[in-house]
XYZ file of C-alpha atoms in Angstrom:
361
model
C 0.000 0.000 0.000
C 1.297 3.638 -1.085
C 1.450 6.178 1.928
C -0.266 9.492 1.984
C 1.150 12.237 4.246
C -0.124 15.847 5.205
C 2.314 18.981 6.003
C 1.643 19.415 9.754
C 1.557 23.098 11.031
C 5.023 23.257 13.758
C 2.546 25.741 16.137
C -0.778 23.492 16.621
C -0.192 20.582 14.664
C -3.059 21.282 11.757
C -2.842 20.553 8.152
C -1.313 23.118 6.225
C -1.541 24.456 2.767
C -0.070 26.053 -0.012
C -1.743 30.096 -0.139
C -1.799 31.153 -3.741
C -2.084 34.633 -3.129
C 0.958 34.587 -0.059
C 3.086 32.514 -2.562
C 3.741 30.712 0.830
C 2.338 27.725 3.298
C -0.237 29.124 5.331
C -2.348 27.276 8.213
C -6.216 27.752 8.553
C -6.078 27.060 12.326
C -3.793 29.631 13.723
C -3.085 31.832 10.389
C 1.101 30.910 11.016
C 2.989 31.442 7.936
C 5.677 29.493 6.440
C 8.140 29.650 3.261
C 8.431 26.704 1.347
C 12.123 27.005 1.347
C 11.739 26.474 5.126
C 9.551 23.251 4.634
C 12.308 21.579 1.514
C 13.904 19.763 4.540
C 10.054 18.046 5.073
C 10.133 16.005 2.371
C 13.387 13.939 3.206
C 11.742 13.319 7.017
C 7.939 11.990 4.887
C 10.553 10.027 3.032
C 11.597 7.955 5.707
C 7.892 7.701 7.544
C 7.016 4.224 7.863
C 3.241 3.347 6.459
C 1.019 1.720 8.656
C 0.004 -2.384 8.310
C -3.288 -3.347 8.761
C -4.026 -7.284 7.586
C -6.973 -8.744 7.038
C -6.912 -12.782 7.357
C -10.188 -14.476 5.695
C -11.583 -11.286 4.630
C -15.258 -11.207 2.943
C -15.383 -9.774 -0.096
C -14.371 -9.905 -3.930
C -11.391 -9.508 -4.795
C -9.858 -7.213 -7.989
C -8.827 -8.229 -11.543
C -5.725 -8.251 -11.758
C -6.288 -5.220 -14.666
C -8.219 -3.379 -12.101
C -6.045 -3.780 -9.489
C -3.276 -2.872 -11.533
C -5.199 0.617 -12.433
C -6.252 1.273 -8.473
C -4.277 2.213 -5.531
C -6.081 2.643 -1.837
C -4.449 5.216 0.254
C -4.770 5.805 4.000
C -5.875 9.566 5.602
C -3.145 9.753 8.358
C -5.854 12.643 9.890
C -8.994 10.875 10.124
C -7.794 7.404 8.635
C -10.547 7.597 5.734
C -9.246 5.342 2.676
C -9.048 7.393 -0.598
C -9.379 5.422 -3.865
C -7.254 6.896 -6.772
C -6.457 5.730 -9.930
C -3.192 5.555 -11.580
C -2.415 8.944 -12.858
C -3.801 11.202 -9.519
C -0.703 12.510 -7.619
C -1.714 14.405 -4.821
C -5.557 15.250 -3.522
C -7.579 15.903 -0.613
C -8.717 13.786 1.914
C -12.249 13.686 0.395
C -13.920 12.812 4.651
C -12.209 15.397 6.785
C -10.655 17.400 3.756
C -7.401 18.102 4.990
C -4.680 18.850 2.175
C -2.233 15.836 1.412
C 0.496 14.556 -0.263
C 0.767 11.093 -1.507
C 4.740 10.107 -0.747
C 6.174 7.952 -3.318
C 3.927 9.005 -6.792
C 5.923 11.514 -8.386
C 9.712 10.149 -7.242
C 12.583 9.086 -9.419
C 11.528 10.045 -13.525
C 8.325 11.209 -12.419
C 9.496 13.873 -10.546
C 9.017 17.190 -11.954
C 11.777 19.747 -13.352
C 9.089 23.032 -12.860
C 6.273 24.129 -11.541
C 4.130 27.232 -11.700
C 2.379 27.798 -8.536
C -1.328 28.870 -8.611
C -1.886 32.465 -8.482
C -6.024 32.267 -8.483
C -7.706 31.092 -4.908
C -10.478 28.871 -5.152
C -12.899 32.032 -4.237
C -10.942 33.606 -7.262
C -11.773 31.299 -9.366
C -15.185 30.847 -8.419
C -15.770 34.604 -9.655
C -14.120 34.375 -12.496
C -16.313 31.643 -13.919
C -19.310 32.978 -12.931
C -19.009 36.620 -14.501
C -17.711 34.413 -17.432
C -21.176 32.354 -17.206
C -22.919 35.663 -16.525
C -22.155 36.840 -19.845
C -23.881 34.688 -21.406
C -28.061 35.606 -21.625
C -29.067 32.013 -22.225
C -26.878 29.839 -20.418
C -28.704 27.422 -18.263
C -28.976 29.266 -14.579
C -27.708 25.772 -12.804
C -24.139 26.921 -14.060
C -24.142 29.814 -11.796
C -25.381 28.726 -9.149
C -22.891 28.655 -5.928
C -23.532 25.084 -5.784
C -21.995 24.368 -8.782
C -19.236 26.684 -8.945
C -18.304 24.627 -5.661
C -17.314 21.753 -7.890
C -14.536 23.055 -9.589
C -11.041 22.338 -8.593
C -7.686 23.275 -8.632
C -5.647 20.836 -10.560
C -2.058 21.042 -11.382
C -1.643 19.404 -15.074
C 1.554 17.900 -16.655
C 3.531 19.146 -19.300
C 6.349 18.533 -22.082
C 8.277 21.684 -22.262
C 10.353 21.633 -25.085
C 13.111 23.338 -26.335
C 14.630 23.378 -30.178
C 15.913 25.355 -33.118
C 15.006 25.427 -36.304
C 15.433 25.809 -40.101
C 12.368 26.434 -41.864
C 11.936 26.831 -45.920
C 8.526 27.946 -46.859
C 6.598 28.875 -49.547
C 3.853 30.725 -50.577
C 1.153 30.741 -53.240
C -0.360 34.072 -53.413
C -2.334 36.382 -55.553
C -2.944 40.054 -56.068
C -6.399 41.334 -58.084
C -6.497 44.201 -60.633
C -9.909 45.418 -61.827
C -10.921 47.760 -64.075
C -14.058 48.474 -66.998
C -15.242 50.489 -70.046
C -18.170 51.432 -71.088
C -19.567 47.885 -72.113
C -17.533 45.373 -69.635
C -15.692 45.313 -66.235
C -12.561 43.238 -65.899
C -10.813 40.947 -62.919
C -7.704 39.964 -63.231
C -5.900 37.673 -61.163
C -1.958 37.436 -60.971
C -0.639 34.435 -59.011
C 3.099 34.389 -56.961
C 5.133 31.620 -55.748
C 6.794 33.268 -52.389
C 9.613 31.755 -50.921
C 11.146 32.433 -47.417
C 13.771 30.917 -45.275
C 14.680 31.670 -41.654
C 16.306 30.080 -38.326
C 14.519 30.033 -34.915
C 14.551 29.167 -31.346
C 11.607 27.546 -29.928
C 12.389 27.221 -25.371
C 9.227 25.639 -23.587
C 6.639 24.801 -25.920
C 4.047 22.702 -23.803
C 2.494 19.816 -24.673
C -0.286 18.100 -21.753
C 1.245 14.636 -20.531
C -2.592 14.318 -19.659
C -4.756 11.770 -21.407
C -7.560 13.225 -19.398
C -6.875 16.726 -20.615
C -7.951 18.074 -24.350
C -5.160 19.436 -26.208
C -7.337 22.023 -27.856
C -8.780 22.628 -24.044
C -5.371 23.404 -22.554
C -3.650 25.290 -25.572
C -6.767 27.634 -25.683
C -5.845 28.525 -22.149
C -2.549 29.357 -23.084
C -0.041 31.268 -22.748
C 1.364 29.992 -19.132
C 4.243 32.582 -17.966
C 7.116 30.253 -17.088
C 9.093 32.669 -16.356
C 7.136 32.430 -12.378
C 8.106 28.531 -12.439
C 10.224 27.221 -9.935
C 12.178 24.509 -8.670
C 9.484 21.232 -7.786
C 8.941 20.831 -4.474
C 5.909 18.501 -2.977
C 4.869 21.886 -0.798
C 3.623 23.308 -3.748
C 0.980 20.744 -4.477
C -0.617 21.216 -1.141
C -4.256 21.954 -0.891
C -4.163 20.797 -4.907
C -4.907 17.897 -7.219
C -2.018 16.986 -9.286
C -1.658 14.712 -12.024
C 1.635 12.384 -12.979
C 1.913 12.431 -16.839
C 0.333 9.540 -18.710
C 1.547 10.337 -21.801
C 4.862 9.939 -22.736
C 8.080 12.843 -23.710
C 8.043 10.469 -26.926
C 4.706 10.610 -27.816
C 4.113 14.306 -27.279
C 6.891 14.814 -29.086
C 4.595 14.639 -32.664
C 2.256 17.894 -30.812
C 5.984 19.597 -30.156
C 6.249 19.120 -33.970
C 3.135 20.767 -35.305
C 3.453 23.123 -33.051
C 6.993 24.146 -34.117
C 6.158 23.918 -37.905
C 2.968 25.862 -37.815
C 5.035 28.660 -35.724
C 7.563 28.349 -38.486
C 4.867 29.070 -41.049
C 2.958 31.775 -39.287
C 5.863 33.444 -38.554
C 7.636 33.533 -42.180
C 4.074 33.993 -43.304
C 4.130 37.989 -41.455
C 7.470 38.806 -43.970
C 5.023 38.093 -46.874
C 3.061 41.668 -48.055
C 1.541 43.110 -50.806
C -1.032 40.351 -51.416
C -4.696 39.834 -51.072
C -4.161 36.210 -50.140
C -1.801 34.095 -49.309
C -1.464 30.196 -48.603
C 0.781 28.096 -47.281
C 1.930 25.621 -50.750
C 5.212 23.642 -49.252
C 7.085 23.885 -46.508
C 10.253 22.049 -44.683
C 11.476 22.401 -41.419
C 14.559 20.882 -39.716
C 14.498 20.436 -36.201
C 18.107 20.963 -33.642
C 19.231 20.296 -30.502
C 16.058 19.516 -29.432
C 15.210 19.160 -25.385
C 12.517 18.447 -22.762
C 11.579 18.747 -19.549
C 8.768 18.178 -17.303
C 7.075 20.694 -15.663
C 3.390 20.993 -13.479
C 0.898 24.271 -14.623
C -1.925 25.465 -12.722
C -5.280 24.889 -14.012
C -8.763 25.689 -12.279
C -10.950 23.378 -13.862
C -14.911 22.220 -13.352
C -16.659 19.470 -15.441
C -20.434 19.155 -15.620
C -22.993 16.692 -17.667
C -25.845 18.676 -18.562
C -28.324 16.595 -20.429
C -25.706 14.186 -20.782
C -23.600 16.261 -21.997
C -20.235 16.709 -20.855
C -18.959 19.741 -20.834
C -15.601 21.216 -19.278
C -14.465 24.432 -18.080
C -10.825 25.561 -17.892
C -9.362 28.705 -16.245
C -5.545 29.328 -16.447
C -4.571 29.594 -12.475
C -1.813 31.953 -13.125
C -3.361 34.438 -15.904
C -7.208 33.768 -15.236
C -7.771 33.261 -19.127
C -10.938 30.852 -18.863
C -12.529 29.171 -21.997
C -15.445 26.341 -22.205
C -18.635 25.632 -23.796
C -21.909 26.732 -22.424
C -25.360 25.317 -23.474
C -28.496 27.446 -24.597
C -31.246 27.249 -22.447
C -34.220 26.449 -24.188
C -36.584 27.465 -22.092
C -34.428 30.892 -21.574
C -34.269 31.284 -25.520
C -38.343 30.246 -25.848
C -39.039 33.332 -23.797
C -37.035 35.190 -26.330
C -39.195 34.830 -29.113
C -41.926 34.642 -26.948
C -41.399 38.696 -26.082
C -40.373 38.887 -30.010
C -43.505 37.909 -30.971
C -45.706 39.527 -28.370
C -44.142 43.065 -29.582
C -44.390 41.888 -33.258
C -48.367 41.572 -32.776
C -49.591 44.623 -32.328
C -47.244 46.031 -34.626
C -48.392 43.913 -37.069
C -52.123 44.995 -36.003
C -51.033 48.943 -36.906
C -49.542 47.976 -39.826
C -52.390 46.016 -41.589
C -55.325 48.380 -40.170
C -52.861 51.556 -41.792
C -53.012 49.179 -44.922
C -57.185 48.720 -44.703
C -56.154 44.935 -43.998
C -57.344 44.348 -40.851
């Protein structure tokens, strides 16, 4: 069984957390403050923190598949001794009885350890108003996504990421066009000239991310973008206090084909801005060579709430260091039926003046 450990406070002994806005540990209990750098030596001491043994002999019950089992791991509250039931990928949680930050010891160790991470800038009460004047903004969303209830749900998640680091050589070209009109007195005329643009340029690409999250949307967590990494620091374990964190599930190799796109469609857009004088212009060809290429592994902050609403899944995202936010809302029907309902109620007696001013009615 993995072991699950909690930062205790060195004044009254409760569970302490990482404060976003303090940039520092913070306890609820007695309001003490405390710099992580203080804490680093906390770690090595969890480290060495023998788990408890508790065995069962004859015990009722099924018993896991061995795929299950292999997807599952059972952890032990060390406040209130409530099991938690994770699966593979979850790093660090609360305790979901007496809901007391903690860190699970052993899950992101050896090549799972992160290089980086960004700590969350955004509270949870931040967050909360964030989404709903986002939700607000929108007449016809359904009114059960503002409602405090549900902007309870969402949670602060820490989310892998590939950073990676390259140069490049890119050749592109163009096919582009520039239109001349002109008439006399019986016909007008279009012509259309057509270019073949070349350009060629060297760049340096440092920590383009990629999501090591099968749970997370590519689209979801580049439209959230951009992350400021120049705020990351060093990983330490005090940082994911108070925080859900995922371990990557997907590979540096295979992220590496996202790095790739990414790179060659930067390439592209950014030749493509040297290009003027033309009504359009499209990408026809293009080659890019890729050097001393790097990665490392780094944790971002992400505020995130999912929802089924006619079941419907739908996600919300909000960057926890910038407070960008992006995610589909549904119409409400009934919100957009009272719509036309005014529409029409005003269109009736206007149509009533209209048709006796006409001697139809």
């Amino acid at each position: 069984m993995s072991e699950l450990f909690e930062y205790k406070c060195p004044n009254c002994g409760g569970a302490i957390e990482f404060d976003s806005s303090l940039q520092k540990m913070k306890c609820p209990y007695c309001d003490s403050e405390f710099d992580v750098e203080a804490l680093k030596n906390m770690d090595a001491c969890l480290s060495e923190q023998q788990p408890d043994a508790f065995v069962w002999e004859n015990a009722q019950g099924k018993q896991w598949d061995e795929g299950e089992e292999a997807r599952m791991s059972i952890f032990v509250c060390t406040s209130c001794g409530g099991e938690i039931v994770c699966d593979e990928t979850t790093a660090a949680t609360s305790c979901p009885y007496c809901n007391n930050p903690v860190v699970m010891a052993g899950r992101l160790s050896g090549t799972l350890k992160p290089d980086f991470v960004i700590p969350f800038k955004l509270n949870k009460e931040q967050a909360k108003a964030a989404l709903k004047a986002y939700v607000g903004k929108k007449k016809f969303a359904p009114k059960l996504f503002g409602s405090s209830n549900k902007l309870e749900e969402i949670k602060g998640i820490y989310v892998p990421f590939w950073l990676f680091d390259s140069d490049a050589d890119a050749a592109v070209s163009y096919r582009a066009t520039r239109t001349t009109t002109w008439s006399d007195k019986d016909y007008r005329y279009t012509k259309t000239d057509h270019f073949d643009v070349f350009r060629r340029g060297n760049m340096s690409f440092m920590n383009i991310p990629v999501d090591g999250s099968s749970k997370m949307a590519d689209d979801l967590m580049e439209s959230i973008e951009p992350f400021n990494f120049g705020e990351a620091v060093d990983f330490q374990t005090a940082y994911l206090s108070g925080y859900l964190a995922d371990k990557y599930d997907v590979g540096m190799e295979a992220s590496i084909g996202r790095a790739n796109q990414r790179i060659k469609s930067s390439c592209e857009e950014t030749l493509r801005t040297t290009v003027h004088g033309y009504e359009t212009v499209n990408v026809n060809n293009s080659s890019v060579q890729i050097s001393n290429g790097s990665a490392k592994y780094a944790l971002y902050p992400v505020w995130l709430m999912n929802t089924r609403y006619k079941n419907e899944l739908l996600t919300f995202a909000l960057n926890g260091q910038s407070g960008k936010i992006v995610g589909n809302i549904p119409v409400s029907v009934p919100k957009l039926a009272a719509l036309f309902a005014g529409i029409t109620v005003v269109a009736t007696p206007l149509i009533f003046v209209i048709g006796h001013f006409l001697g139809l009615i």
